[in-house]
Amino acid sequence: MTDEQVKFLLTEREVPTDWVNLLVDLPGEPLPPLHPQTLEPAGPPDLTPIFPMGLIEQEVSGAPEIPIPEQVREAYKLWRPTPLFRARRLERELDTPAHIYYKYEGVSPPGSHKPNTAIAQAHENARAGVRRLVTETGAGQWGSALAFACSLFGLDCEVFMVGSSYDQKPYRRSMMQTWGATVHRSPSTLTGSGLAQQAHPTGSLGIAISEAVEVAAGREDTNYALGSVLNHVLLHQTIIGQEAAVQMEMAGEQPDVVVGCVGGGSNFAGLSFPFVRKVLRGETKMRFLAAEPSACPTLTRGAYRYDFGDTAGLTPLMAMYTLGHDFVPPPVHAGGLRYHGDAPMLCGLVRAGLVEARAYRQNETFAAAVRFARSEGIIPAPEPAHAIRAVIEEAEAAREAGEPRTILFGLCGHGHFDLGAYDAFLAGELEDPEFSEQDMDEALAALPHAPALA
Amino acid sequence: MTDEQVKFLLTEREVPTDWVNLLVDLPGEPLPPLHPQTLEPAGPPDLTPIFPMGLIEQEVSGAPEIPIPEQVREAYKLWRPTPLFRARRLERELDTPAHIYYKYEGVSPPGSHKPNTAIAQAHENARAGVRRLVTETGAGQWGSALAFACSLFGLDCEVFMVGSSYDQKPYRRSMMQTWGATVHRSPSTLTGSGLAQQAHPTGSLGIAISEAVEVAAGREDTNYALGSVLNHVLLHQTIIGQEAAVQMEMAGEQPDVVVGCVGGGSNFAGLSFPFVRKVLRGETKMRFLAAEPSACPTLTRGAYRYDFGDTAGLTPLMAMYTLGHDFVPPPVHAGGLRYHGDAPMLCGLVRAGLVEARAYRQNETFAAAVRFARSEGIIPAPEPAHAIRAVIEEAEAAREAGEPRTILFGLCGHGHFDLGAYDAFLAGELEDPEFSEQDMDEALAALPHAPALA
């Protein structure tokens, strides 16, 4: 065998012992969330009806590292550490001097990075004596991860699944049920929010969130769980970047640029934050590149404002780039990237110029995904296909400049449940929506009357 | 973290260097295949129209080990070595003193053990100057693996997919197309065999084989590829058991019993043959347990006779347990186990009493699969769910006997494309067919007039 190593593996004893809390390293003072009614800064007591205190403490913690509980590390061992690959076949295919590495999170049982936080949230809720977690899911990645995590910690799990996905993508529903979860088609008749929306039978993520939050707030033994955006969710995902840093050392390289796709921001943050900290502390230099869909260009075209996290306006307002909380993105297949806002921590880094954002069209991302699958084998989910599109751009730039470049990107999930989209792409029938000026005007007009941001 | 290790990993430098050829260790003289017309022993020249000489040499080789070509090992590195898991959560769930280990082949891009041979076959054909491989596929596992392998070796790939699967399971088709393969709905109008069967629009595996063999035999630059049964296919799969043997040593244990599911036999052989050799050579003692569906109970109820490998009677006759080459098993979801015969090498071991076979009903296997998913996380394909059913039986026997037992089984693929079957099971709507006495009578009456076997 040649010396062309393609996989860099860690043993389960090397699962990191702490999460990286970037909050303390961020430039400037963090902008507090605002209470949705009073518009005054919201504090921990506002969150106790739906989150356990352990997670609320993580949400606002000033500690630079937070220890990972033993039981969480035990559960992580079922699939972690995840492999780091050197994409040698893709490099040859692109005829580039760049070295391309990818951290593959698709080896988890639900097939994405989402269980990194689902496990941590299930554990913290179980420890607090909560008996049931309730959440919403669109295409099903987050709902699957929470169902899996609940099955490991003996919690009941209820998932409100957007009606159109429930009808069109039954296999993610079956997956959740196999792990013992109860899945409701949203809008349901189980909640006031659902009953009020029976005229919209296909549902929306906003309606599903409202249903889940309503159930969690109304039952003593039940909490809510969110799969992205919040500080504690990003925190849990930093296990990805910490492993990747060790694996890049095994490969004898350091990334020049770290690339990830962004929906709510937890995948991007998970891979990049451990590297971002080193840059913020002046220990090294590195670029960071966030890839998002042109159909939902939050970071590249959104306004930096206080806005609600959900469509119905039930959550605290957060300081972030936003297209407006009632913006409904076109139905691109990267369902995980169809979010009107982004994690406040990530938005702050974009605002500060540390993270560059680029938007890509649906067809060019699928072309990149097919190119990747035919060289590296793995069929990517549509979300990380955006990162692959950006990576190809970087690799081609390196070739044109005739210079080496070390690229690390996050392959945050496989596409086994997205092959209908590949089908449409290969048949030349995939739509290619873009965000219009009119969309932007409507988005800005709908922003809440919260304090403007500098 | 506790010392409860759950994963045993090898680096890619530890991918085995040779395949294990059990042919030379088998008890008695091998029974030669017979020419389908003359019923005389068939030799290598009978196979050259559809297979390259490199594979034919492997089919009949008397060497105890066969070196794995460098390019094949390079391709294996994309996902091999595969992990060995200790199923500690399942052990606790079963409250058993048994130690349960599983070798997980679902980490390959197509999601099963099949690419172990697809890669080797694609390489040998590319080396021989062949430009195109053609094959058949039922539910799509084998076709996916060959499409993936062809994409790595620059070969065109054509797959005849059974019509009913083509219509009902479009995602496996999309997967093959993503890797660049051309997929034909069978019966097609591209072959004489297909044209003759237009009255049976849902097709069958037998018809699809006939179409693929016809295309391969009729084109100079095109060969055929088979995913199981033949000696060289079993040979390529022995990489599984060799890795598992090293990993069991890392765990400090030796299996008391090795368990696998059996369709054509390549998964079972791949895991077990390196261990079987040690037993045949008197180096150790161990039990071997083959799990098959009650709906297609080849090893437990079939006759040991010469029979065709395919439904249409185009292939050489092989000495094997068979339910008759025109037996059409009920449509159980374990599509990979719906084969009327079994690999001659494996059948010889069953005949010699070295391998014990057990048959399980569809519903009890799905119950075992759900139990596994809720403790270990991974959702198994319906085929290895039969092995899990057998493992639970062994683990419960150990508990009742109050004695330790080390069980190793093959988890040969994930169930991401089988969630419709889980859905039916969880809804209590899964059929539970069994093989009847009448089936057996009809099967025996249809056997060809070949020499009987002692």
PDB file of C-alpha atoms in Angstrom, chain B residues 166-315:
ATOM      1  CA  TYR B 166     -37.657  -0.018  -9.907  1.00  0.00           C
ATOM      2  CA  ASP B 167     -41.165   1.357  -9.387  1.00  0.00           C
ATOM      3  CA  GLN B 168     -41.396   0.982  -5.599  1.00  0.00           C
ATOM      4  CA  LYS B 169     -37.832   1.754  -4.468  1.00  0.00           C
ATOM      5  CA  PRO B 170     -36.676   4.662  -6.601  1.00  0.00           C
ATOM      6  CA  TYR B 171     -33.965   5.771  -4.138  1.00  0.00           C
ATOM      7  CA  ARG B 172     -31.656   2.828  -4.706  1.00  0.00           C
ATOM      8  CA  ARG B 173     -31.999   3.594  -8.433  1.00  0.00           C
ATOM      9  CA  SER B 174     -31.141   7.260  -7.774  1.00  0.00           C
ATOM     10  CA  MET B 175     -28.088   6.132  -5.790  1.00  0.00           C
ATOM     11  CA  MET B 176     -26.815   4.061  -8.731  1.00  0.00           C
ATOM     12  CA  GLN B 177     -27.400   6.963 -11.113  1.00  0.00           C
ATOM     13  CA  THR B 178     -25.610   9.378  -8.782  1.00  0.00           C
ATOM     14  CA  TRP B 179     -22.540   7.146  -9.150  1.00  0.00           C
ATOM     15  CA  GLY B 180     -23.006   7.306 -12.924  1.00  0.00           C
ATOM     16  CA  ALA B 181     -24.652   3.966 -13.681  1.00  0.00           C
ATOM     17  CA  THR B 182     -27.373   3.412 -16.268  1.00  0.00           C
ATOM     18  CA  VAL B 183     -30.368   1.636 -14.779  1.00  0.00           C
ATOM     19  CA  HIS B 184     -32.860  -0.287 -16.932  1.00  0.00           C
ATOM     20  CA  ARG B 185     -36.249  -1.359 -15.769  1.00  0.00           C
ATOM     21  CA  SER B 186     -36.468  -5.136 -16.277  1.00  0.00           C
ATOM     22  CA  PRO B 187     -38.023  -6.671 -18.334  1.00  0.00           C
ATOM     23  CA  SER B 188     -36.654  -4.176 -20.843  1.00  0.00           C
ATOM     24  CA  THR B 189     -37.018  -4.043 -24.605  1.00  0.00           C
ATOM     25  CA  LEU B 190     -33.215  -4.040 -24.973  1.00  0.00           C
ATOM     26  CA  THR B 191     -32.730  -7.814 -24.872  1.00  0.00           C
ATOM     27  CA  GLY B 192     -34.365 -10.903 -26.283  1.00  0.00           C
ATOM     28  CA  SER B 193     -34.878 -12.176 -22.751  1.00  0.00           C
ATOM     29  CA  GLY B 194     -36.629  -8.963 -21.834  1.00  0.00           C
ATOM     30  CA  LEU B 195     -38.759  -8.824 -24.986  1.00  0.00           C
ATOM     31  CA  ALA B 196     -39.927 -12.388 -24.330  1.00  0.00           C
ATOM     32  CA  GLN B 197     -41.167 -11.382 -20.864  1.00  0.00           C
ATOM     33  CA  GLN B 198     -43.188  -8.234 -21.629  1.00  0.00           C
ATOM     34  CA  ALA B 199     -46.268 -10.070 -20.371  1.00  0.00           C
ATOM     35  CA  HIS B 200     -44.685 -10.017 -16.867  1.00  0.00           C
ATOM     36  CA  PRO B 201     -44.152  -6.287 -16.408  1.00  0.00           C
ATOM     37  CA  THR B 202     -43.189  -6.492 -12.711  1.00  0.00           C
ATOM     38  CA  GLY B 203     -40.204  -8.653 -13.624  1.00  0.00           C
ATOM     39  CA  SER B 204     -38.167 -11.011 -11.441  1.00  0.00           C
ATOM     40  CA  LEU B 205     -34.566 -11.515 -10.443  1.00  0.00           C
ATOM     41  CA  GLY B 206     -34.409 -14.463 -12.835  1.00  0.00           C
ATOM     42  CA  ILE B 207     -35.463 -12.326 -15.786  1.00  0.00           C
ATOM     43  CA  ALA B 208     -33.041  -9.551 -14.816  1.00  0.00           C
ATOM     44  CA  ILE B 209     -30.139 -12.041 -14.611  1.00  0.00           C
ATOM     45  CA  SER B 210     -31.021 -13.380 -18.038  1.00  0.00           C
ATOM     46  CA  GLU B 211     -31.014  -9.841 -19.484  1.00  0.00           C
ATOM     47  CA  ALA B 212     -27.659  -8.969 -17.928  1.00  0.00           C
ATOM     48  CA  VAL B 213     -25.974 -12.224 -18.967  1.00  0.00           C
ATOM     49  CA  GLU B 214     -27.358 -11.828 -22.501  1.00  0.00           C
ATOM     50  CA  VAL B 215     -25.920  -8.314 -22.800  1.00  0.00           C
ATOM     51  CA  ALA B 216     -22.535  -9.370 -21.403  1.00  0.00           C
ATOM     52  CA  ALA B 217     -22.282 -12.423 -23.653  1.00  0.00           C
ATOM     53  CA  GLY B 218     -23.208 -10.424 -26.732  1.00  0.00           C
ATOM     54  CA  ARG B 219     -20.801  -7.466 -26.387  1.00  0.00           C
ATOM     55  CA  GLU B 220     -17.030  -7.763 -26.764  1.00  0.00           C
ATOM     56  CA  ASP B 221     -16.190  -4.940 -24.343  1.00  0.00           C
ATOM     57  CA  THR B 222     -18.750  -5.914 -21.702  1.00  0.00           C
ATOM     58  CA  ASN B 223     -18.651  -8.428 -18.866  1.00  0.00           C
ATOM     59  CA  TYR B 224     -21.096  -9.685 -16.294  1.00  0.00           C
ATOM     60  CA  ALA B 225     -20.696  -9.360 -12.504  1.00  0.00           C
ATOM     61  CA  LEU B 226     -22.338 -11.470  -9.807  1.00  0.00           C
ATOM     62  CA  GLY B 227     -22.746 -10.343  -6.191  1.00  0.00           C
ATOM     63  CA  SER B 228     -22.748 -13.670  -4.315  1.00  0.00           C
ATOM     64  CA  VAL B 229     -22.705 -17.507  -4.574  1.00  0.00           C
ATOM     65  CA  LEU B 230     -19.506 -17.973  -6.636  1.00  0.00           C
ATOM     66  CA  ASN B 231     -16.190 -18.932  -5.023  1.00  0.00           C
ATOM     67  CA  HIS B 232     -14.404 -15.733  -6.040  1.00  0.00           C
ATOM     68  CA  VAL B 233     -17.149 -13.573  -4.507  1.00  0.00           C
ATOM     69  CA  LEU B 234     -16.891 -15.417  -1.186  1.00  0.00           C
ATOM     70  CA  LEU B 235     -13.108 -15.108  -1.426  1.00  0.00           C
ATOM     71  CA  HIS B 236     -13.257 -11.295  -1.691  1.00  0.00           C
ATOM     72  CA  GLN B 237     -15.500 -11.081   1.362  1.00  0.00           C
ATOM     73  CA  THR B 238     -13.020 -12.883   3.637  1.00  0.00           C
ATOM     74  CA  ILE B 239     -11.477  -9.495   4.335  1.00  0.00           C
ATOM     75  CA  ILE B 240     -14.335  -9.067   6.856  1.00  0.00           C
ATOM     76  CA  GLY B 241     -13.453 -12.069   9.001  1.00  0.00           C
ATOM     77  CA  GLN B 242      -9.709 -11.390   8.876  1.00  0.00           C
ATOM     78  CA  GLU B 243     -10.244  -7.901  10.266  1.00  0.00           C
ATOM     79  CA  ALA B 244     -12.690  -9.226  12.851  1.00  0.00           C
ATOM     80  CA  ALA B 245     -10.161 -11.822  14.053  1.00  0.00           C
ATOM     81  CA  VAL B 246      -7.584  -9.081  14.740  1.00  0.00           C
ATOM     82  CA  GLN B 247     -10.225  -6.917  16.425  1.00  0.00           C
ATOM     83  CA  MET B 248     -11.411  -9.790  18.645  1.00  0.00           C
ATOM     84  CA  GLU B 249      -7.791 -10.195  19.742  1.00  0.00           C
ATOM     85  CA  MET B 250      -7.735  -6.482  20.613  1.00  0.00           C
ATOM     86  CA  ALA B 251     -10.813  -7.151  22.733  1.00  0.00           C
ATOM     87  CA  GLY B 252      -9.001 -10.072  24.381  1.00  0.00           C
ATOM     88  CA  GLU B 253     -11.634 -12.610  23.406  1.00  0.00           C
ATOM     89  CA  GLN B 254     -12.303 -15.397  20.939  1.00  0.00           C
ATOM     90  CA  PRO B 255     -15.814 -16.097  19.670  1.00  0.00           C
ATOM     91  CA  ASP B 256     -17.579 -19.224  20.901  1.00  0.00           C
ATOM     92  CA  VAL B 257     -20.084 -18.801  18.090  1.00  0.00           C
ATOM     93  CA  VAL B 258     -20.010 -16.817  14.837  1.00  0.00           C
ATOM     94  CA  VAL B 259     -23.411 -15.783  13.458  1.00  0.00           C
ATOM     95  CA  GLY B 260     -24.425 -14.382  10.065  1.00  0.00           C
ATOM     96  CA  CYS B 261     -27.413 -14.180   7.771  1.00  0.00           C
ATOM     97  CA  VAL B 262     -27.411 -16.152   4.525  1.00  0.00           C
ATOM     98  CA  GLY B 263     -28.878 -15.250   1.155  1.00  0.00           C
ATOM     99  CA  GLY B 264     -26.357 -16.361  -1.451  1.00  0.00           C
ATOM    100  CA  GLY B 265     -23.799 -16.891   1.305  1.00  0.00           C
ATOM    101  CA  SER B 266     -21.146 -14.217   0.693  1.00  0.00           C
ATOM    102  CA  ASN B 267     -21.804 -12.218   3.863  1.00  0.00           C
ATOM    103  CA  PHE B 268     -21.766 -15.320   6.033  1.00  0.00           C
ATOM    104  CA  ALA B 269     -18.670 -16.691   4.329  1.00  0.00           C
ATOM    105  CA  GLY B 270     -16.864 -13.375   4.511  1.00  0.00           C
ATOM    106  CA  LEU B 271     -17.142 -13.175   8.286  1.00  0.00           C
ATOM    107  CA  SER B 272     -16.815 -16.867   9.104  1.00  0.00           C
ATOM    108  CA  PHE B 273     -14.338 -18.448   6.656  1.00  0.00           C
ATOM    109  CA  PRO B 274     -11.149 -17.136   8.306  1.00  0.00           C
ATOM    110  CA  PHE B 275     -12.458 -18.660  11.567  1.00  0.00           C
ATOM    111  CA  VAL B 276     -13.703 -21.832   9.824  1.00  0.00           C
ATOM    112  CA  ARG B 277     -10.207 -22.426   8.469  1.00  0.00           C
ATOM    113  CA  LYS B 278      -8.787 -22.455  11.996  1.00  0.00           C
ATOM    114  CA  VAL B 279     -11.397 -24.993  13.034  1.00  0.00           C
ATOM    115  CA  LEU B 280     -10.799 -27.164   9.956  1.00  0.00           C
ATOM    116  CA  ARG B 281      -7.089 -27.113  10.705  1.00  0.00           C
ATOM    117  CA  GLY B 282      -7.728 -28.203  14.282  1.00  0.00           C
ATOM    118  CA  GLU B 283      -6.334 -24.977  15.750  1.00  0.00           C
ATOM    119  CA  THR B 284      -9.450 -24.112  17.737  1.00  0.00           C
ATOM    120  CA  LYS B 285     -13.096 -24.981  18.345  1.00  0.00           C
ATOM    121  CA  MET B 286     -16.018 -22.730  17.528  1.00  0.00           C
ATOM    122  CA  ARG B 287     -19.660 -22.964  16.448  1.00  0.00           C
ATOM    123  CA  PHE B 288     -21.035 -21.352  13.269  1.00  0.00           C
ATOM    124  CA  LEU B 289     -24.654 -20.332  12.928  1.00  0.00           C
ATOM    125  CA  ALA B 290     -26.351 -19.360   9.645  1.00  0.00           C
ATOM    126  CA  ALA B 291     -29.659 -17.449   9.900  1.00  0.00           C
ATOM    127  CA  GLU B 292     -32.132 -17.486   7.033  1.00  0.00           C
ATOM    128  CA  PRO B 293     -35.799 -16.517   6.536  1.00  0.00           C
ATOM    129  CA  SER B 294     -38.530 -19.108   7.146  1.00  0.00           C
ATOM    130  CA  ALA B 295     -40.049 -17.863   3.881  1.00  0.00           C
ATOM    131  CA  CYS B 296     -36.981 -19.061   1.933  1.00  0.00           C
ATOM    132  CA  PRO B 297     -35.438 -21.799   4.091  1.00  0.00           C
ATOM    133  CA  THR B 298     -32.756 -23.026   1.708  1.00  0.00           C
ATOM    134  CA  LEU B 299     -30.290 -24.450   4.218  1.00  0.00           C
ATOM    135  CA  THR B 300     -32.827 -25.741   6.733  1.00  0.00           C
ATOM    136  CA  ARG B 301     -35.314 -27.354   4.354  1.00  0.00           C
ATOM    137  CA  GLY B 302     -33.808 -27.428   0.852  1.00  0.00           C
ATOM    138  CA  ALA B 303     -32.580 -30.544  -0.953  1.00  0.00           C
ATOM    139  CA  TYR B 304     -28.821 -31.031  -1.459  1.00  0.00           C
ATOM    140  CA  ARG B 305     -28.729 -31.376  -5.246  1.00  0.00           C
ATOM    141  CA  TYR B 306     -27.239 -30.052  -8.460  1.00  0.00           C
ATOM    142  CA  ASP B 307     -29.333 -27.080  -9.597  1.00  0.00           C
ATOM    143  CA  PHE B 308     -29.083 -23.988 -11.768  1.00  0.00           C
ATOM    144  CA  GLY B 309     -27.941 -20.719 -10.230  1.00  0.00           C
ATOM    145  CA  ASP B 310     -30.623 -18.732 -12.037  1.00  0.00           C
ATOM    146  CA  THR B 311     -34.283 -19.111 -12.762  1.00  0.00           C
ATOM    147  CA  ALA B 312     -33.926 -19.349 -16.536  1.00  0.00           C
ATOM    148  CA  GLY B 313     -31.373 -22.172 -16.393  1.00  0.00           C
ATOM    149  CA  LEU B 314     -28.572 -20.346 -18.236  1.00  0.00           C
ATOM    150  CA  THR B 315     -25.838 -20.800 -15.614  1.00  0.00           C
TER     151      THR B 315
END
